[in-house]
C-alpha positions as YAML, in Angstrom:
chain: A
units: angstrom
residues:
- id: 1
  name: MET
  ca: [0.00, 0.00, 0.00]
- id: 2
  name: PRO
  ca: [1.41, 3.44, -0.92]
- id: 3
  name: PRO
  ca: [2.15, 5.82, 1.93]
- id: 4
  name: ALA
  ca: [-0.69, 8.16, 2.92]
- id: 5
  name: GLU
  ca: [1.41, 11.27, 2.33]
- id: 6
  name: ASN
  ca: [2.09, 10.26, -1.29]
- id: 7
  name: PRO
  ca: [-1.22, 9.00, -2.73]
- id: 8
  name: LEU
  ca: [-1.45, 7.69, -6.26]
- id: 9
  name: GLU
  ca: [-2.98, 9.99, -8.88]
- id: 10
  name: HIS
  ca: [-5.77, 7.51, -9.71]
- id: 11
  name: SER
  ca: [-7.12, 4.19, -8.49]
- id: 12
  name: HIS
  ca: [-5.84, 0.87, -9.81]
- id: 13
  name: THR
  ca: [-8.76, -1.36, -8.89]
- id: 14
  name: PRO
  ca: [-10.03, -3.47, -11.81]
- id: 15
  name: GLU
  ca: [-13.28, -1.46, -11.90]
- id: 16
  name: ALA
  ca: [-11.51, 1.92, -11.92]
- id: 17
  name: ILE
  ca: [-9.09, 0.78, -14.63]
- id: 18
  name: ALA
  ca: [-11.97, -0.49, -16.78]
- id: 19
  name: ARG
  ca: [-13.85, 2.82, -16.44]
- id: 20
  name: ARG
  ca: [-10.74, 4.86, -17.24]
- id: 21
  name: LEU
  ca: [-9.89, 2.82, -20.33]
- id: 22
  name: GLU
  ca: [-13.50, 2.83, -21.49]
- id: 23
  name: ASN
  ca: [-13.47, 6.65, -21.53]
- id: 24
  name: GLY
  ca: [-10.37, 6.61, -23.73]
- id: 25
  name: PRO
  ca: [-7.39, 8.96, -23.58]
- id: 26
  name: SER
  ca: [-8.22, 12.50, -22.53]
- id: 27
  name: VAL
  ca: [-7.58, 15.40, -24.90]
- id: 28
  name: SER
  ca: [-6.02, 18.42, -23.21]
- id: 29
  name: TYR
  ca: [-6.53, 22.04, -24.19]
- id: 30
  name: LEU
  ca: [-4.26, 23.29, -21.42]
- id: 31
  name: ARG
  ca: [-1.67, 24.75, -23.77]
- id: 32
  name: ASP
  ca: [-4.38, 26.72, -25.58]
- id: 33
  name: TRP
  ca: [-5.61, 28.24, -22.31]
- id: 34
  name: VAL
  ca: [-2.10, 29.02, -21.08]
- id: 35
  name: TYR
  ca: [-0.92, 30.39, -24.43]
- id: 36
  name: GLY
  ca: [-4.04, 32.50, -24.91]
- id: 37
  name: GLY
  ca: [-4.06, 33.76, -21.33]
- id: 38
  name: ILE
  ca: [-0.41, 34.77, -21.21]
- id: 39
  name: ASP
  ca: [-0.44, 36.33, -24.66]
- id: 40
  name: GLY
  ca: [-3.68, 38.20, -23.95]
- id: 41
  name: ALA
  ca: [-2.36, 39.70, -20.73]
- id: 42
  name: VAL
  ca: [1.10, 40.44, -22.15]
- id: 43
  name: THR
  ca: [-0.14, 42.01, -25.39]
- id: 44
  name: THR
  ca: [-2.82, 44.19, -23.82]
- id: 45
  name: PHE
  ca: [-0.58, 45.18, -20.91]
- id: 46
  name: ALA
  ca: [2.19, 46.06, -23.35]
- id: 47
  name: ILE
  ca: [-0.17, 48.33, -25.29]
- id: 48
  name: VAL
  ca: [-1.39, 49.95, -22.07]
- id: 49
  name: ALA
  ca: [2.16, 50.41, -20.78]
- id: 50
  name: GLY
  ca: [3.35, 51.83, -24.09]
- id: 51
  name: SER
  ca: [0.40, 54.22, -24.20]
- id: 52
  name: ILE
  ca: [1.06, 55.38, -20.65]
- id: 53
  name: GLY
  ca: [4.72, 55.87, -21.53]
- id: 54
  name: ALA
  ca: [3.61, 58.06, -24.44]
- id: 55
  name: ASN
  ca: [1.32, 60.07, -22.12]
- id: 56
  name: LEU
  ca: [-1.85, 59.19, -24.03]
- id: 57
  name: SER
  ca: [-5.21, 59.93, -22.45]
- id: 58
  name: PRO
  ca: [-7.08, 57.15, -20.59]
- id: 59
  name: ALA
  ca: [-9.82, 57.19, -23.25]
- id: 60
  name: ILE
  ca: [-7.31, 56.53, -26.04]
- id: 61
  name: VAL
  ca: [-5.62, 53.83, -23.96]
- id: 62
  name: LEU
  ca: [-8.99, 52.13, -23.50]
- id: 63
  name: VAL
  ca: [-9.86, 52.35, -27.21]
- id: 64
  name: LEU
  ca: [-6.49, 50.94, -28.27]
- id: 65
  name: GLY
  ca: [-6.68, 48.21, -25.64]
- id: 66
  name: VAL
  ca: [-10.19, 47.03, -26.53]
- id: 67
  name: ALA
  ca: [-9.44, 47.09, -30.27]
- id: 68
  name: ASN
  ca: [-6.32, 44.99, -29.69]
- id: 69
  name: LEU
  ca: [-8.17, 42.67, -27.32]
- id: 70
  name: LEU
  ca: [-10.80, 41.69, -29.86]
- id: 71
  name: ALA
  ca: [-8.74, 41.81, -33.05]
- id: 72
  name: ASP
  ca: [-5.66, 40.06, -31.70]
- id: 73
  name: GLY
  ca: [-7.76, 37.56, -29.76]
- id: 74
  name: PHE
  ca: [-9.66, 36.60, -32.92]
- id: 75
  name: SER
  ca: [-6.43, 36.46, -34.91]
- id: 76
  name: MET
  ca: [-4.81, 34.11, -32.39]
- id: 77
  name: ALA
  ca: [-7.91, 31.91, -32.25]
- id: 78
  name: ALA
  ca: [-8.09, 31.72, -36.05]
- id: 79
  name: ALA
  ca: [-4.39, 30.87, -36.29]
- id: 80
  name: ASN
  ca: [-4.75, 28.17, -33.63]
- id: 81
  name: TYR
  ca: [-7.82, 26.77, -35.42]
- id: 82
  name: THR
  ca: [-5.90, 26.59, -38.70]
- id: 83
  name: GLY
  ca: [-2.83, 25.03, -37.10]
- id: 84
  name: THR
  ca: [-4.80, 22.43, -35.13]
- id: 85
  name: LYS
  ca: [-6.91, 21.60, -38.20]
- id: 86
  name: SER
  ca: [-3.71, 21.08, -40.19]
- id: 87
  name: GLU
  ca: [-2.47, 18.65, -37.53]
- id: 88
  name: LEU
  ca: [-5.78, 16.77, -37.68]
- id: 89
  name: GLU
  ca: [-5.68, 16.59, -41.48]
- id: 90
  name: ASP
  ca: [-2.09, 15.37, -41.40]
- id: 91
  name: PHE
  ca: [-3.05, 12.67, -38.90]
- id: 92
  name: ARG
  ca: [-5.85, 11.50, -41.20]
- id: 93
  name: ARG
  ca: [-3.52, 11.55, -44.22]
- id: 94
  name: LEU
  ca: [-0.91, 9.41, -42.49]
- id: 95
  name: HIS
  ca: [-3.60, 7.07, -41.15]
- id: 96
  name: ARG
  ca: [-4.87, 6.48, -44.71]
- id: 97
  name: ILE
  ca: [-1.29, 5.82, -45.85]
- id: 98
  name: GLU
  ca: [-0.82, 3.17, -43.17]
- id: 99
  name: GLU
  ca: [-4.18, 1.59, -44.01]
- id: 100
  name: LYS
  ca: [-3.09, 1.32, -47.65]
- id: 101
  name: HIS
  ca: [0.33, -0.08, -46.77]
- id: 102
  name: VAL
  ca: [-1.17, -2.73, -44.48]
- id: 103
  name: ARG
  ca: [-3.57, -3.71, -47.26]
- id: 104
  name: VAL
  ca: [-1.10, -3.62, -50.19]
- id: 105
  name: ASP
  ca: [2.15, -4.72, -48.52]
- id: 106
  name: PRO
  ca: [1.33, -6.53, -45.26]
- id: 107
  name: ALA
  ca: [4.68, -8.33, -45.23]
- id: 108
  name: GLY
  ca: [6.58, -5.04, -45.31]
- id: 109
  name: GLU
  ca: [4.42, -3.54, -42.55]
- id: 110
  name: ARG
  ca: [4.81, -6.71, -40.51]
- id: 111
  name: GLU
  ca: [8.59, -6.34, -40.80]
- id: 112
  name: GLU
  ca: [8.30, -2.74, -39.58]
- id: 113
  name: ILE
  ca: [6.45, -3.96, -36.48]
- id: 114
  name: ARG
  ca: [9.14, -6.57, -35.94]
- id: 115
  name: GLN
  ca: [11.97, -4.03, -36.13]
- id: 116
  name: ILE
  ca: [10.12, -1.54, -33.90]
- id: 117
  name: PHE
  ca: [9.86, -4.01, -31.05]
- id: 118
  name: LEU
  ca: [13.28, -5.51, -31.73]
- id: 119
  name: ALA
  ca: [14.70, -2.02, -31.13]
- id: 120
  name: LYS
  ca: [12.93, -2.04, -27.76]
- id: 121
  name: GLY
  ca: [14.93, -5.09, -26.73]
- id: 122
  name: ILE
  ca: [12.30, -7.76, -27.42]
- id: 123
  name: ASP
  ca: [13.44, -10.75, -29.44]
- id: 124
  name: GLY
  ca: [13.03, -14.48, -29.98]
- id: 125
  name: ALA
  ca: [9.70, -16.14, -29.30]
- id: 126
  name: ASP
  ca: [8.38, -13.08, -27.46]
- id: 127
  name: LEU
  ca: [8.98, -10.91, -30.52]
- id: 128
  name: ASP
  ca: [7.28, -13.44, -32.82]
- id: 129
  name: HIS
  ca: [4.30, -13.59, -30.47]
- id: 130
  name: ILE
  ca: [3.92, -9.79, -30.31]
- id: 131
  name: VAL
  ca: [4.17, -9.43, -34.09]
- id: 132
  name: ARG
  ca: [1.62, -12.19, -34.65]
- id: 133
  name: ILE
  ca: [-0.88, -10.74, -32.16]
- id: 134
  name: LEU
  ca: [-0.57, -7.10, -33.30]
- id: 135
  name: THR
  ca: [-0.75, -7.84, -37.02]
- id: 136
  name: SER
  ca: [-3.82, -10.02, -36.56]
- id: 137
  name: ARG
  ca: [-5.79, -6.93, -35.54]
- id: 138
  name: PRO
  ca: [-5.66, -4.29, -38.32]
- id: 139
  name: ALA
  ca: [-6.95, -1.40, -36.17]
- id: 140
  name: VAL
  ca: [-4.40, -2.08, -33.42]
- id: 141
  name: TRP
  ca: [-1.72, -2.64, -36.06]
- id: 142
  name: ILE
  ca: [-2.35, 0.75, -37.69]
- id: 143
  name: ASP
  ca: [-2.60, 2.58, -34.35]
- id: 144
  name: THR
  ca: [0.73, 1.06, -33.33]
- id: 145
  name: MET
  ca: [2.37, 2.22, -36.57]
- id: 146
  name: MET
  ca: [0.94, 5.72, -36.14]
- id: 147
  name: ARG
  ca: [2.34, 5.95, -32.64]
- id: 148
  name: GLU
  ca: [5.70, 4.27, -33.18]
- id: 149
  name: GLU
  ca: [6.56, 5.47, -36.71]
- id: 150
  name: TYR
  ca: [5.12, 8.99, -36.61]
- id: 151
  name: GLY
  ca: [4.79, 9.70, -32.88]
- id: 152
  name: LEU
  ca: [1.05, 10.38, -33.24]
- id: 153
  name: ALA
  ca: [-1.55, 9.20, -30.74]
- id: 154
  name: ALA
  ca: [-5.14, 8.32, -31.55]
- id: 155
  name: ALA
  ca: [-6.44, 11.16, -29.36]
- id: 156
  name: VAL
  ca: [-6.67, 14.25, -31.57]
- id: 157
  name: ARG
  ca: [-7.68, 17.76, -30.55]
- id: 158
  name: SER
  ca: [-10.74, 19.56, -31.89]
- id: 159
  name: PRO
  ca: [-9.71, 22.66, -33.91]
- id: 160
  name: MET
  ca: [-12.85, 24.53, -32.81]
- id: 161
  name: ARG
  ca: [-12.35, 23.78, -29.12]
- id: 162
  name: ALA
  ca: [-8.70, 24.76, -29.34]
- id: 163
  name: ALA
  ca: [-9.66, 28.06, -30.99]
- id: 164
  name: LEU
  ca: [-12.41, 28.80, -28.46]
- id: 165
  name: ALA
  ca: [-10.07, 28.04, -25.54]
- id: 166
  name: THR
  ca: [-7.45, 30.40, -26.96]
- id: 167
  name: PHE
  ca: [-9.95, 33.22, -27.59]
- id: 168
  name: ALA
  ca: [-11.66, 32.86, -24.21]
- id: 169
  name: ALA
  ca: [-8.36, 32.88, -22.31]
- id: 170
  name: PHE
  ca: [-7.02, 35.79, -24.38]
- id: 171
  name: VAL
  ca: [-10.08, 37.97, -23.77]
- id: 172
  name: LEU
  ca: [-10.42, 37.00, -20.10]
- id: 173
  name: CYS
  ca: [-6.80, 37.68, -19.15]
- id: 174
  name: GLY
  ca: [-6.37, 40.51, -21.64]
- id: 175
  name: SER
  ca: [-9.28, 42.39, -20.06]
- id: 176
  name: LEU
  ca: [-7.49, 42.72, -16.72]
- id: 177
  name: PRO
  ca: [-5.03, 45.48, -17.77]
- id: 178
  name: LEU
  ca: [-8.00, 47.52, -19.03]
- id: 179
  name: LEU
  ca: [-10.14, 47.11, -15.92]
- id: 180
  name: PRO
  ca: [-8.69, 50.11, -14.01]
- id: 181
  name: PHE
  ca: [-9.43, 52.33, -17.03]
- id: 182
  name: VAL
  ca: [-13.00, 51.04, -17.31]
- id: 183
  name: LEU
  ca: [-13.58, 51.66, -13.58]
- id: 184
  name: GLN
  ca: [-11.73, 55.00, -13.80]
- id: 185
  name: LEU
  ca: [-9.54, 54.14, -10.83]
- id: 186
  name: PRO
  ca: [-6.92, 56.62, -9.62]
- id: 187
  name: ALA
  ca: [-3.29, 55.77, -10.44]
- id: 188
  name: THR
  ca: [-4.40, 53.54, -13.29]
- id: 189
  name: GLY
  ca: [-0.81, 52.70, -14.24]
- id: 190
  name: THR
  ca: [-0.06, 51.28, -10.81]
- id: 191
  name: ALA
  ca: [-3.40, 49.50, -10.57]
- id: 192
  name: THR
  ca: [-2.91, 47.96, -14.01]
- id: 193
  name: THR
  ca: [0.59, 46.77, -13.15]
- id: 194
  name: VAL
  ca: [-0.50, 45.17, -9.89]
- id: 195
  name: LEU
  ca: [-3.61, 43.57, -11.38]
- id: 196
  name: THR
  ca: [-1.84, 42.22, -14.46]
- id: 197
  name: GLY
  ca: [1.16, 41.04, -12.45]
- id: 198
  name: SER
  ca: [-1.23, 39.10, -10.23]
- id: 199
  name: ALA
  ca: [-2.83, 37.58, -13.32]
- id: 200
  name: PHE
  ca: [0.58, 36.51, -14.65]
- id: 201
  name: PHE
  ca: [1.41, 34.90, -11.32]
- id: 202
  name: LEU
  ca: [-1.96, 33.13, -11.18]
- id: 203
  name: ILE
  ca: [-1.56, 31.74, -14.71]
- id: 204
  name: GLY
  ca: [1.93, 30.48, -13.93]
- id: 205
  name: SER
  ca: [0.83, 28.95, -10.63]
- id: 206
  name: ILE
  ca: [-2.09, 27.12, -12.24]
- id: 207
  name: LYS
  ca: [0.16, 25.94, -15.08]
- id: 208
  name: ALA
  ca: [2.40, 24.24, -12.53]
- id: 209
  name: ARG
  ca: [-0.47, 21.89, -11.70]
- id: 210
  name: TRP
  ca: [0.40, 20.00, -14.90]
- id: 211
  name: SER
  ca: [4.17, 20.05, -14.47]
- id: 212
  name: THR
  ca: [6.79, 18.96, -11.96]
- id: 213
  name: ARG
  ca: [7.77, 22.54, -11.11]
- id: 214
  name: HIS
  ca: [6.81, 24.25, -7.86]
- id: 215
  name: TRP
  ca: [3.80, 26.54, -8.26]
- id: 216
  name: PHE
  ca: [5.65, 29.55, -6.84]
- id: 217
  name: ALA
  ca: [8.61, 29.21, -9.22]
- id: 218
  name: SER
  ca: [6.28, 28.82, -12.19]
- id: 219
  name: GLY
  ca: [4.29, 31.88, -11.10]
- id: 220
  name: VAL
  ca: [7.40, 34.02, -10.70]
- id: 221
  name: GLU
  ca: [8.72, 32.94, -14.11]
- id: 222
  name: THR
  ca: [5.46, 33.82, -15.89]
- id: 223
  name: THR
  ca: [5.25, 37.14, -14.06]
- id: 224
  name: ALA
  ca: [8.82, 38.04, -15.03]
- id: 225
  name: ILE
  ca: [8.16, 37.27, -18.71]
- id: 226
  name: GLY
  ca: [4.99, 39.34, -18.77]
- id: 227
  name: LEU
  ca: [6.42, 42.34, -16.95]
- id: 228
  name: ALA
  ca: [9.54, 42.28, -19.13]
- id: 229
  name: ALA
  ca: [7.38, 42.58, -22.26]
- id: 230
  name: ALA
  ca: [5.42, 45.43, -20.69]
- id: 231
  name: GLY
  ca: [8.62, 47.18, -19.62]
- id: 232
  name: ILE
  ca: [9.96, 47.11, -23.18]
- id: 233
  name: ALA
  ca: [6.70, 48.60, -24.49]
- id: 234
  name: TYR
  ca: [6.64, 51.29, -21.80]
- id: 235
  name: PHE
  ca: [10.17, 52.52, -22.48]
- id: 236
  name: CYS
  ca: [9.63, 52.40, -26.25]
- id: 237
  name: GLY
  ca: [6.53, 54.54, -25.87]
- id: 238
  name: HIS
  ca: [8.31, 56.93, -23.52]
- id: 239
  name: ILE
  ca: [11.32, 57.32, -25.84]
- id: 240
  name: LEU
  ca: [9.24, 57.75, -29.00]
- id: 241
  name: GLN
  ca: [6.98, 60.26, -27.28]
- id: 242
  name: GLY
  ca: [10.05, 62.31, -26.43]
- id: 243
  name: LEU
  ca: [11.36, 62.11, -29.99]
- id: 244
  name: PHE
  ca: [8.14, 63.16, -31.69]
- id: 245
  name: ALA
  ca: [6.71, 65.52, -29.08]
...
């Protein structure tokens, strides 16, 4: 029995295993949320910081920020949709190729299976048994070739869900730097910096849930990246405002 202070991530009873396998592999949209959230906060905060550095009025800052929020958010979502759809189409193309090869040249595909598992250190009667079992089931045979030859799993991501996750995260996190201007808070620059810095830290901390890094270190790293981008924009705006004033 595992120690109480280090529980396993999921149960290994026969019933729990059967339920988990019946549901199939999960498809994660974590990277879309993280990418959209960080880019939304960084991009909008950079525009706000650059506008403040150029001494633009709060109304102009708000107009520029909202325009960027919607246009850039849609652009990112559309790009992610196109990229994910291309991955899906490539998966289907390669799957059709393997189906054809198994049908037209089964001996050659059987030899590929043999060499794949031979490279894993399996040989002799065990290798013959694995090859015979796998190649007797065409669906399993093709899935194995997709995974071992191309590094592609059967679980594929939905282009629409990936795009929606990116857009939602971009707009949600990108709205935070604009909130002090919408509420007409005093010292909007300071309020925006604190609010957006907190958002960066929160995104990084949540991201650590799916990694081996400590949540605090991940939060600090994300905050540093975001504030560095904003700092560059602020000083560029300040310098250009001085040149063209």
